[in-house]
mmCIF file of C-alpha atoms and ligand atoms in Angstrom:
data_model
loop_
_atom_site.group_PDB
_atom_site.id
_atom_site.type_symbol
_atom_site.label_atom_id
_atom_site.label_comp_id
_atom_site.label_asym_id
_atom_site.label_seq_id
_atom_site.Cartn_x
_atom_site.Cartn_y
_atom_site.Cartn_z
ATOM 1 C CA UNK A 1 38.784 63.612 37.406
ATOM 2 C CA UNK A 2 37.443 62.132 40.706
ATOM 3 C CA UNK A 3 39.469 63.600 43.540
ATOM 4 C CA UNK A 4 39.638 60.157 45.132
ATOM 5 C CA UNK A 5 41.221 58.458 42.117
ATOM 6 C CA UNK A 6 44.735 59.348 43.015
ATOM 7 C CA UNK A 7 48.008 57.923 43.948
ATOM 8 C CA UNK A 8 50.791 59.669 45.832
ATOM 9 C CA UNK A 9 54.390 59.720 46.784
ATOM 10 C CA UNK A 10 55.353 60.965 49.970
ATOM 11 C CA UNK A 11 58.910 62.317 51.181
ATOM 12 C CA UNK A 12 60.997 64.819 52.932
ATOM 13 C CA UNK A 13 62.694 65.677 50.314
ATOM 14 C CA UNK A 14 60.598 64.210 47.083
ATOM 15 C CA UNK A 15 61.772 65.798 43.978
ATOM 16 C CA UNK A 16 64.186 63.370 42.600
ATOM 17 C CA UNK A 17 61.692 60.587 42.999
ATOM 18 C CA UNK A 18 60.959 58.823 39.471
ATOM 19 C CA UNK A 19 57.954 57.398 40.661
ATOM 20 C CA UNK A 20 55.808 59.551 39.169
ATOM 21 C CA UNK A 21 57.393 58.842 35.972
ATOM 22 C CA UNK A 22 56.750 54.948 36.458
ATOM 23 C CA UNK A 23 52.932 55.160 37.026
ATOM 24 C CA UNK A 24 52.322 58.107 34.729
ATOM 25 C CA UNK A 25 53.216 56.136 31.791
ATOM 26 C CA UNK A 26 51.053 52.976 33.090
ATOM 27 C CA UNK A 27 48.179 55.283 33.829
ATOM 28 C CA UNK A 28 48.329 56.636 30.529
ATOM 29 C CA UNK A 29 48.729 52.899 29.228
ATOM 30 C CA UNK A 30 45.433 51.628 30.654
ATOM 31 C CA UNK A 31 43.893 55.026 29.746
ATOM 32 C CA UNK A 32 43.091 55.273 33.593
ATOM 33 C CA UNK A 33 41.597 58.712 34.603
ATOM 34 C CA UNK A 34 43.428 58.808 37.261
ATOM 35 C CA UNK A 35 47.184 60.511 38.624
ATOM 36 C CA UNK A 36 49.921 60.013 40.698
ATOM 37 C CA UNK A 37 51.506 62.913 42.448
ATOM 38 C CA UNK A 38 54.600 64.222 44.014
ATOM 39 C CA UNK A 39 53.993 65.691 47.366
ATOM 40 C CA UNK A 40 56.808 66.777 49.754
ATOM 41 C CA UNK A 41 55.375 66.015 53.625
ATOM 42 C CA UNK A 42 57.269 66.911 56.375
ATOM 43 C CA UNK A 43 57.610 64.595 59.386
ATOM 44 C CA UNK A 44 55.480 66.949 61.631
ATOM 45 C CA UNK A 45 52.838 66.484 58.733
ATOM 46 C CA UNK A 46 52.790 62.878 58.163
ATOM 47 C CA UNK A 47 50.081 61.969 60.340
ATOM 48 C CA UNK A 48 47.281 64.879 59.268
ATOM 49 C CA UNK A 49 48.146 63.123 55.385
ATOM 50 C CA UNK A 50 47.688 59.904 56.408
ATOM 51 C CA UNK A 51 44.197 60.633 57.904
ATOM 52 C CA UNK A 52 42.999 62.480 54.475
ATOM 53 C CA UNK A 53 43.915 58.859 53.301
ATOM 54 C CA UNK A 54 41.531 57.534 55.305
ATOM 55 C CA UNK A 55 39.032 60.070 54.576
ATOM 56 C CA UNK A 56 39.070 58.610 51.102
ATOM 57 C CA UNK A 57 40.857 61.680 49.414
ATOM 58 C CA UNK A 58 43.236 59.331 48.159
ATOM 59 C CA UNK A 59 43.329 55.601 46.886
ATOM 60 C CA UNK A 60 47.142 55.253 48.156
ATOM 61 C CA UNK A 61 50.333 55.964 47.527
ATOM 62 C CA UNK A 62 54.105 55.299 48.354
ATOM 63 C CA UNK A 63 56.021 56.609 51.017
ATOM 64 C CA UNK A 64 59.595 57.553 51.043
ATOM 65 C CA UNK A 65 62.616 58.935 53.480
ATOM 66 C CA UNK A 66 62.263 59.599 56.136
ATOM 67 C CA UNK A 67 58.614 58.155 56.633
ATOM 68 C CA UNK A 68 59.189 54.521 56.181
ATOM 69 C CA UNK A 69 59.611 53.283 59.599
ATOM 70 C CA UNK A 70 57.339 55.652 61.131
ATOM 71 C CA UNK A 71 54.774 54.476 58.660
ATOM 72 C CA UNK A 72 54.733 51.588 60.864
ATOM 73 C CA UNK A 73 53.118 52.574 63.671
ATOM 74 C CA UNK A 74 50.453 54.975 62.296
ATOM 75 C CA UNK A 75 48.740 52.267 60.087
ATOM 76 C CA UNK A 76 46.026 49.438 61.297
ATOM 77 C CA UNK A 77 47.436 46.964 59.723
ATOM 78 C CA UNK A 78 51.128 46.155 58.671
ATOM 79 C CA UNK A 79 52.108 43.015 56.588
ATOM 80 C CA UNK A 80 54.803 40.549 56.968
ATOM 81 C CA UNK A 81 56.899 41.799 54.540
ATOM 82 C CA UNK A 82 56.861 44.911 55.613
ATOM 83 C CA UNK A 83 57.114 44.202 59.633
ATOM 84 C CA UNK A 84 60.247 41.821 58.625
ATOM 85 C CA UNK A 85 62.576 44.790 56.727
ATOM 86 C CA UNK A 86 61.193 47.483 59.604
ATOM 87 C CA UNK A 87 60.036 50.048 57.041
ATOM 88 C CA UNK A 88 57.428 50.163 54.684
ATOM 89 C CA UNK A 89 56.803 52.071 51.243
ATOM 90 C CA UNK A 90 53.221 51.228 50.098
ATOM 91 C CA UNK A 91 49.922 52.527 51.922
ATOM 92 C CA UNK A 92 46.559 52.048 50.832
ATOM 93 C CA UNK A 93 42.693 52.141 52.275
ATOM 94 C CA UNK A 94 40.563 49.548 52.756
ATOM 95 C CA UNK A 95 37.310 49.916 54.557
ATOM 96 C CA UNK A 96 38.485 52.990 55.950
ATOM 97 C CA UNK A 97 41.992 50.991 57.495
ATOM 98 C CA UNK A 98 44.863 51.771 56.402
ATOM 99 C CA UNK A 99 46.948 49.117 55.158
ATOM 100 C CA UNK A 100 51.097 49.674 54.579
ATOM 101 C CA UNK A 101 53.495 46.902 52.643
ATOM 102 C CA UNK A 102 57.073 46.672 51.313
ATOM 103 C CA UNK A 103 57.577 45.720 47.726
ATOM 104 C CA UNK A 104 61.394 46.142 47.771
ATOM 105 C CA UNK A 105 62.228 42.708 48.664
ATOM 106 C CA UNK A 106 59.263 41.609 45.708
ATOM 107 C CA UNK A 107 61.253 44.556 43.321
ATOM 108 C CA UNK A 108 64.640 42.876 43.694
ATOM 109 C CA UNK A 109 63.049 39.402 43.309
ATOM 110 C CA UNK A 110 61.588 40.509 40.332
ATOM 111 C CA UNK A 111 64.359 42.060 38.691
ATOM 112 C CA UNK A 112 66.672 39.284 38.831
ATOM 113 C CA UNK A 113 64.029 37.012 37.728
ATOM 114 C CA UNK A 114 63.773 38.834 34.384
ATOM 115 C CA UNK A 115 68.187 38.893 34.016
ATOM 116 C CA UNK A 116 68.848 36.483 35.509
ATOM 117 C CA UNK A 117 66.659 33.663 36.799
ATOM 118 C CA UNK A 118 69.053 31.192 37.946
ATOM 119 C CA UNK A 119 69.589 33.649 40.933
ATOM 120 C CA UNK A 120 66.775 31.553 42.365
ATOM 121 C CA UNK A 121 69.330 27.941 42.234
ATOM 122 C CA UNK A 122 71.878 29.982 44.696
ATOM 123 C CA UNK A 123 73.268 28.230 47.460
ATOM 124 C CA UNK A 124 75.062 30.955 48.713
ATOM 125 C CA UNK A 125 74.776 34.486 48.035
ATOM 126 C CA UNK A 126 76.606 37.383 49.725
ATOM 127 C CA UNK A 127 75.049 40.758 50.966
ATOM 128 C CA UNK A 128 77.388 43.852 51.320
ATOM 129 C CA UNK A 129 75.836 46.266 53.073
ATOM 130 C CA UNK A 130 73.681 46.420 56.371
ATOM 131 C CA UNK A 131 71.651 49.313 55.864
ATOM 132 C CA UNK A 132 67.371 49.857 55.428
ATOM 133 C CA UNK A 133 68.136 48.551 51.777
ATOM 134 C CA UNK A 134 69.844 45.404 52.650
ATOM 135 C CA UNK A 135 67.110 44.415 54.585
ATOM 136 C CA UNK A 136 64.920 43.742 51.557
ATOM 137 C CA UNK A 137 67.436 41.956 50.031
ATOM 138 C CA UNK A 138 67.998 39.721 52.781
ATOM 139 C CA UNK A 139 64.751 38.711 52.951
ATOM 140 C CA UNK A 140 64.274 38.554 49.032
ATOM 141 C CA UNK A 141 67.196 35.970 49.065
ATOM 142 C CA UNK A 142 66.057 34.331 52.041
ATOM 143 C CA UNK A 143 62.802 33.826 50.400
ATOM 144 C CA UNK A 144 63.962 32.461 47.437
ATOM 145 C CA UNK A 145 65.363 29.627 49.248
ATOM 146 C CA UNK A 146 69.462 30.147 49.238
ATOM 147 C CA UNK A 147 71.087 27.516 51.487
ATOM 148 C CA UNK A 148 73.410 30.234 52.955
ATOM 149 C CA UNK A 149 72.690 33.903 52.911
ATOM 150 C CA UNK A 150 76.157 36.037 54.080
ATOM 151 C CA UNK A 151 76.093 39.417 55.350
ATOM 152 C CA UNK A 152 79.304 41.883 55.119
ATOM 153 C CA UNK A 153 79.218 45.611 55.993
ATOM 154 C CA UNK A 154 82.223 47.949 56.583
ATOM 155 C CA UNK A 155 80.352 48.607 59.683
ATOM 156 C CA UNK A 156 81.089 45.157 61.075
ATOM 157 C CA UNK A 157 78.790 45.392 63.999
ATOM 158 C CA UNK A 158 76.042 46.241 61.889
ATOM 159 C CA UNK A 159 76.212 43.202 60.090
ATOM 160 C CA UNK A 160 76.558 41.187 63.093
ATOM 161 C CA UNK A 161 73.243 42.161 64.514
ATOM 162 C CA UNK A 162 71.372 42.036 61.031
ATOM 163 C CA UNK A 163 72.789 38.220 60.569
ATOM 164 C CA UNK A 164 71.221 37.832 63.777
ATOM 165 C CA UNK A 165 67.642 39.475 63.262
ATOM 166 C CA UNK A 166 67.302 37.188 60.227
ATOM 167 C CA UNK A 167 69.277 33.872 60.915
ATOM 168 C CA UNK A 168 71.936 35.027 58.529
ATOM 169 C CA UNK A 169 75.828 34.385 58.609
ATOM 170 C CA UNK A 170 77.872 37.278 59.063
ATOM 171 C CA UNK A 171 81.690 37.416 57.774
ATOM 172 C CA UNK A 172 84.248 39.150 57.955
ATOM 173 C CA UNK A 173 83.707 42.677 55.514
ATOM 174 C CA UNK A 174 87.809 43.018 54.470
ATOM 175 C CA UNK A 175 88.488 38.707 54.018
ATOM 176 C CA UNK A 176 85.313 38.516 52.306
ATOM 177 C CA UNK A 177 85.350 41.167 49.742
ATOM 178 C CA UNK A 178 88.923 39.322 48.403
ATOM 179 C CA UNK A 179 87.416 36.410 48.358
ATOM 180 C CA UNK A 180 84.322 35.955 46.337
ATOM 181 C CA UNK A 181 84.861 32.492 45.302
ATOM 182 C CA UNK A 182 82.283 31.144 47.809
ATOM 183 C CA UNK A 183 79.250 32.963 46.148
ATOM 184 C CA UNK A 184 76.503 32.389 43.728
ATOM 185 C CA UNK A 185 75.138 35.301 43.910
ATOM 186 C CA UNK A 186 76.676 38.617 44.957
ATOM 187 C CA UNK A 187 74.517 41.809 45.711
ATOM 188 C CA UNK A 188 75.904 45.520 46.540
ATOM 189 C CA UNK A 189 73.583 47.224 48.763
ATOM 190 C CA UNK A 190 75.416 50.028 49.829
ATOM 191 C CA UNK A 191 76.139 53.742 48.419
ATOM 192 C CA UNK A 192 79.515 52.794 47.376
ATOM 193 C CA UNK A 193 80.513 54.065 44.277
ATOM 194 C CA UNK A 194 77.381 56.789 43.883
ATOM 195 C CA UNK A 195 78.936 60.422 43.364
ATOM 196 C CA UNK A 196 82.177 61.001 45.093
ATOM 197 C CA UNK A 197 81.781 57.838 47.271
ATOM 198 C CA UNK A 198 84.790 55.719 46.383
ATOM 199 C CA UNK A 199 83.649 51.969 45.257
ATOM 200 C CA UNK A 200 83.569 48.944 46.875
ATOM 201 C CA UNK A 201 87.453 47.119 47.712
ATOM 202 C CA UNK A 202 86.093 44.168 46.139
ATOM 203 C CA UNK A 203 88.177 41.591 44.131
ATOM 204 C CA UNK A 204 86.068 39.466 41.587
ATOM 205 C CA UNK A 205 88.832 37.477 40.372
ATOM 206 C CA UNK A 206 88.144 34.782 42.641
ATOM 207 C CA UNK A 207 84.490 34.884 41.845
ATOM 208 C CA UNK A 208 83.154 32.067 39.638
ATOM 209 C CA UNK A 209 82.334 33.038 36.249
ATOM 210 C CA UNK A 210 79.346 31.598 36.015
ATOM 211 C CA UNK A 211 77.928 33.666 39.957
ATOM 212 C CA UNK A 212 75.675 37.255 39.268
ATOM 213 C CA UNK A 213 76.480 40.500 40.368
ATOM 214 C CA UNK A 214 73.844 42.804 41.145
ATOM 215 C CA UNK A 215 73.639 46.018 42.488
ATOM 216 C CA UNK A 216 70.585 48.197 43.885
ATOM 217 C CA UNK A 217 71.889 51.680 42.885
ATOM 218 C CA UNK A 218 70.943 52.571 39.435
ATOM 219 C CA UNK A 219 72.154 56.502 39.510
ATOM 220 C CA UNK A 220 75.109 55.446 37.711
ATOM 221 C CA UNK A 221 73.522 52.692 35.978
ATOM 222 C CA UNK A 222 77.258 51.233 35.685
ATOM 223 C CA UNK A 223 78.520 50.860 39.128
ATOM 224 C CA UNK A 224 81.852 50.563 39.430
ATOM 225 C CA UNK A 225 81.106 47.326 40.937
ATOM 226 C CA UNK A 226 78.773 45.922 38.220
ATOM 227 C CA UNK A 227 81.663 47.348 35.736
ATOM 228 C CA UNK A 228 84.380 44.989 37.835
ATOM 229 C CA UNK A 229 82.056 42.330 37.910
ATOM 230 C CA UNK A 230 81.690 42.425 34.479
ATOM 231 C CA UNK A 231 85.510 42.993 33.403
ATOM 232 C CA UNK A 232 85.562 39.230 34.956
ATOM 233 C CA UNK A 233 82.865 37.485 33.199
ATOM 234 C CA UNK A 234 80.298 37.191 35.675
ATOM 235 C CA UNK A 235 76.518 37.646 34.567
ATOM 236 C CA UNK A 236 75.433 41.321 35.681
ATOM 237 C CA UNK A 237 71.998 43.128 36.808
ATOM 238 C CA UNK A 238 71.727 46.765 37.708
ATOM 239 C CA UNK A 239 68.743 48.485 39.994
ATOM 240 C CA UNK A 240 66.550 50.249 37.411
ATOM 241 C CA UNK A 241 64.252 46.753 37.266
ATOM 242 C CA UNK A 242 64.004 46.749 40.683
ATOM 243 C CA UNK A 243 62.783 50.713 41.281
ATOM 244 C CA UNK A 244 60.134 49.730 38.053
ATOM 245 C CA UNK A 245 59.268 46.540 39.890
ATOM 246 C CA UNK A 246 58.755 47.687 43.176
ATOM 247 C CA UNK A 247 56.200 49.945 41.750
ATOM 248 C CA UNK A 248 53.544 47.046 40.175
ATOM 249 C CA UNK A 249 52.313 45.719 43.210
ATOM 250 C CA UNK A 250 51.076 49.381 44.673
ATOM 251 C CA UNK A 251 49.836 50.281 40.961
ATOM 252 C CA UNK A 252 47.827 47.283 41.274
ATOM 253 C CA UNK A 253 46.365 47.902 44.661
ATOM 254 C CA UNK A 254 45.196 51.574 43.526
ATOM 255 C CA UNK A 255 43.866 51.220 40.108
ATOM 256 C CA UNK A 256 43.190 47.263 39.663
ATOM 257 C CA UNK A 257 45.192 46.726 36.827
ATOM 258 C CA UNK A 258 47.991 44.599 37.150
ATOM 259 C CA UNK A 259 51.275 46.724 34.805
ATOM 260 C CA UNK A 260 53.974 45.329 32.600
ATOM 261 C CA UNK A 261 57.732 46.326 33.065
ATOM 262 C CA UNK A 262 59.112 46.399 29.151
ATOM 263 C CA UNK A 263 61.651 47.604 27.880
ATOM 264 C CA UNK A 264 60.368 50.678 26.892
ATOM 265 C CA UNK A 265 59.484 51.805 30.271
ATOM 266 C CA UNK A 266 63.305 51.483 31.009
ATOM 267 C CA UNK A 267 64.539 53.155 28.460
ATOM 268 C CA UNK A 268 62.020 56.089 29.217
ATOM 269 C CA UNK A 269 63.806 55.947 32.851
ATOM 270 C CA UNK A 270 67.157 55.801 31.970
ATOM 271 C CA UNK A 271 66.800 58.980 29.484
ATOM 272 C CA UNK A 272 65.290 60.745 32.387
ATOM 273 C CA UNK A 273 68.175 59.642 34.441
ATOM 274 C CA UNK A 274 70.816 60.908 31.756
ATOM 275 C CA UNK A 275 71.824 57.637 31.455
ATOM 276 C CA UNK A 276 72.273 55.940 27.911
ATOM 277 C CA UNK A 277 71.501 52.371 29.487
HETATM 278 P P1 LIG B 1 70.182 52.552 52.735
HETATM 279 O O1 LIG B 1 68.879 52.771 53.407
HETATM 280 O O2 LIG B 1 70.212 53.049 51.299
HETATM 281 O O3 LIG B 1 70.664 51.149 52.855
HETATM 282 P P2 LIG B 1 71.909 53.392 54.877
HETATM 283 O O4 LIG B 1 70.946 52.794 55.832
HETATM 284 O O5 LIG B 1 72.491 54.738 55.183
HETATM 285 O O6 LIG B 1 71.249 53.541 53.447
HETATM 286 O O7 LIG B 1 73.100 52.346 54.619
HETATM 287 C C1 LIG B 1 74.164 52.643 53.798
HETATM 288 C C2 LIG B 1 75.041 51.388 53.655
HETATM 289 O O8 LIG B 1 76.114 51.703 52.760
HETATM 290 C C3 LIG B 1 75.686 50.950 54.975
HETATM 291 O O9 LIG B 1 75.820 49.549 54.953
HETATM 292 C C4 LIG B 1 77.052 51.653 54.889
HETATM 293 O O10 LIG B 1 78.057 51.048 55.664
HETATM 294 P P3 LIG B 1 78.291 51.478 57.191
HETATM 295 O O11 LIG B 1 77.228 50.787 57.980
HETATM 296 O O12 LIG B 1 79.664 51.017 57.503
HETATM 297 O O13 LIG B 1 78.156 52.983 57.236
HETATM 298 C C5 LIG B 1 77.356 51.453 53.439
HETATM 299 N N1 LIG B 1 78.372 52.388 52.929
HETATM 300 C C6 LIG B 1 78.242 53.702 52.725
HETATM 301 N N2 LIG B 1 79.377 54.212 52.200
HETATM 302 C C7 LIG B 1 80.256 53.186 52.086
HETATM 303 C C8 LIG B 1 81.609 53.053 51.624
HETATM 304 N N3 LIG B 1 82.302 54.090 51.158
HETATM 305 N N4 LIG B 1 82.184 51.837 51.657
HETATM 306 C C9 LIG B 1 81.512 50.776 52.128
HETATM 307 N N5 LIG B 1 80.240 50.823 52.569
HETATM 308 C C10 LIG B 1 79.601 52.013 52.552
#
């Protein structure tokens, strides 16, 4: 195999990322002589990578924690997108430039589209959280044209100054967690409920049965909060679409071949995850 044909993942650390799962199996798909591979950078090494980049050693790749803001300032050219959230996760060459993008905020998009695509009719839609993730979503909802796009975060402040950044309203994190009547749409952004982290104090029983749920994390698939959610009718999406998602656009950069998310791809993820889906 050419040298140059590859794909990478970057991070610090990198061996729970599933991303070379992802492109593996569309590699393999389009019968592309090509790989993806798992490399763990350090910080201190980040810059020295991205110049084999430009060297043409590599056609790309995605970059992880903690290199996604930095990312910012070592490429010639940044998109929107990308500029907007603060951090990016795609890189690629062009001419010998480097280019960097975020697809999160296209990944979460994308995922709702495919469970539920009246997400898009939202007037309102509520965003827990304030961290790097939220910032994708924010913009994703933004994007898609809600009326009203509410921030919440335990971290009050936090939410405050992201509401700000993006013309958002902020609320009150306790008041509006009881009180989900307001909200078409209602995404969890934040690590509640992974591992021993205990879940979110929110109270779906004033949520309208016909609003969706959806949360980012998809290590457990089941969320406590997509569980409540569900326990009160309301439509439900969990995260593994949007990690598969986020992936096309980058795929397509690299090799030229624009990949399907099916089914099948998921279920190969969600065994690999130990989860039954
Ligand atoms: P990420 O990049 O994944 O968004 P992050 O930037 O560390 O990670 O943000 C984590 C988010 O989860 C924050 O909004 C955090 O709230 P604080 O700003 O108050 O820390 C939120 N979070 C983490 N644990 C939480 C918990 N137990 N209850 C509520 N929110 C929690």
């Amino acid at each position: 195999m050419d040298k140059s044909n590859r794909a990478f993942v970057i991070g610090h650390p990198i061996a729970h990322s599933r991303s070379p799962l992802i492109h593996g199996h569309w590699l393999e798909e389009f019968s592309i002589n090509g790989a993806y591979e798992k490399h763990d950078v350090h910080p201190s090494q980040l810059q020295e990578f991205l110049t084999s980049i430009r060297r043409g050693q590599w056609l790309g790749g995605n970059v992880t924690i903690p290199h996604k803001q930095a990312l910012l300032s070592l490429v010639d050219h940044v998109t929107p997108e990308a500029r907007q959230i603060g951090a990016a996760n795609t890189v690629w060459a062009e001419n010998g430039k480097l280019h960097a993008t975020n697809t999160d905020a296209y990944g979460f998009a994308a995922n709702l589209d495919d469970f539920a695509p009246q997400w898009r009719n939202a007037e309102n839609s509520l965003v827990i959280g304030a961290g790097g993730a939220s910032r994708a979503v924010i913009q994703a909802c933004i994007s898609a044209g809600h009326k009203t796009v509410t921030v919440v975060n335990r971290t009050e402040v936090k939410a405050k100054s992201l509401a700000e950044e993006f013309g958002c309203t902020n609320a009150a994190y306790a008041n509006t967690l009881q009180d989900t009547h307001r909200h078409d749409v209602i995404i969890n952004t934040t690590s509640a409920g992974m591992g021993n982290i205990p879940p979110l104090p929110i109270n779906f029983a004033s949520a309208r049965a016909d609003a969706v749920a959806c949360d980012i994390v998809y290590s457990p698939l089941n969320t406590p909060f997509l569980v409540a959610a569900r326990e009160h009718g309301l439509t439900t999406v969990d995260g593994i679409g949007m990690l598969i998602h986020q992936a096309v656009p980058g795929f397509e950069i690299w090799f030229t071949k624009k990949p399907q998310v099916t089914s099948e791809l998921r279920t190969l993820l969600l065994r690999d995850l130990g989860e039954t889906g």
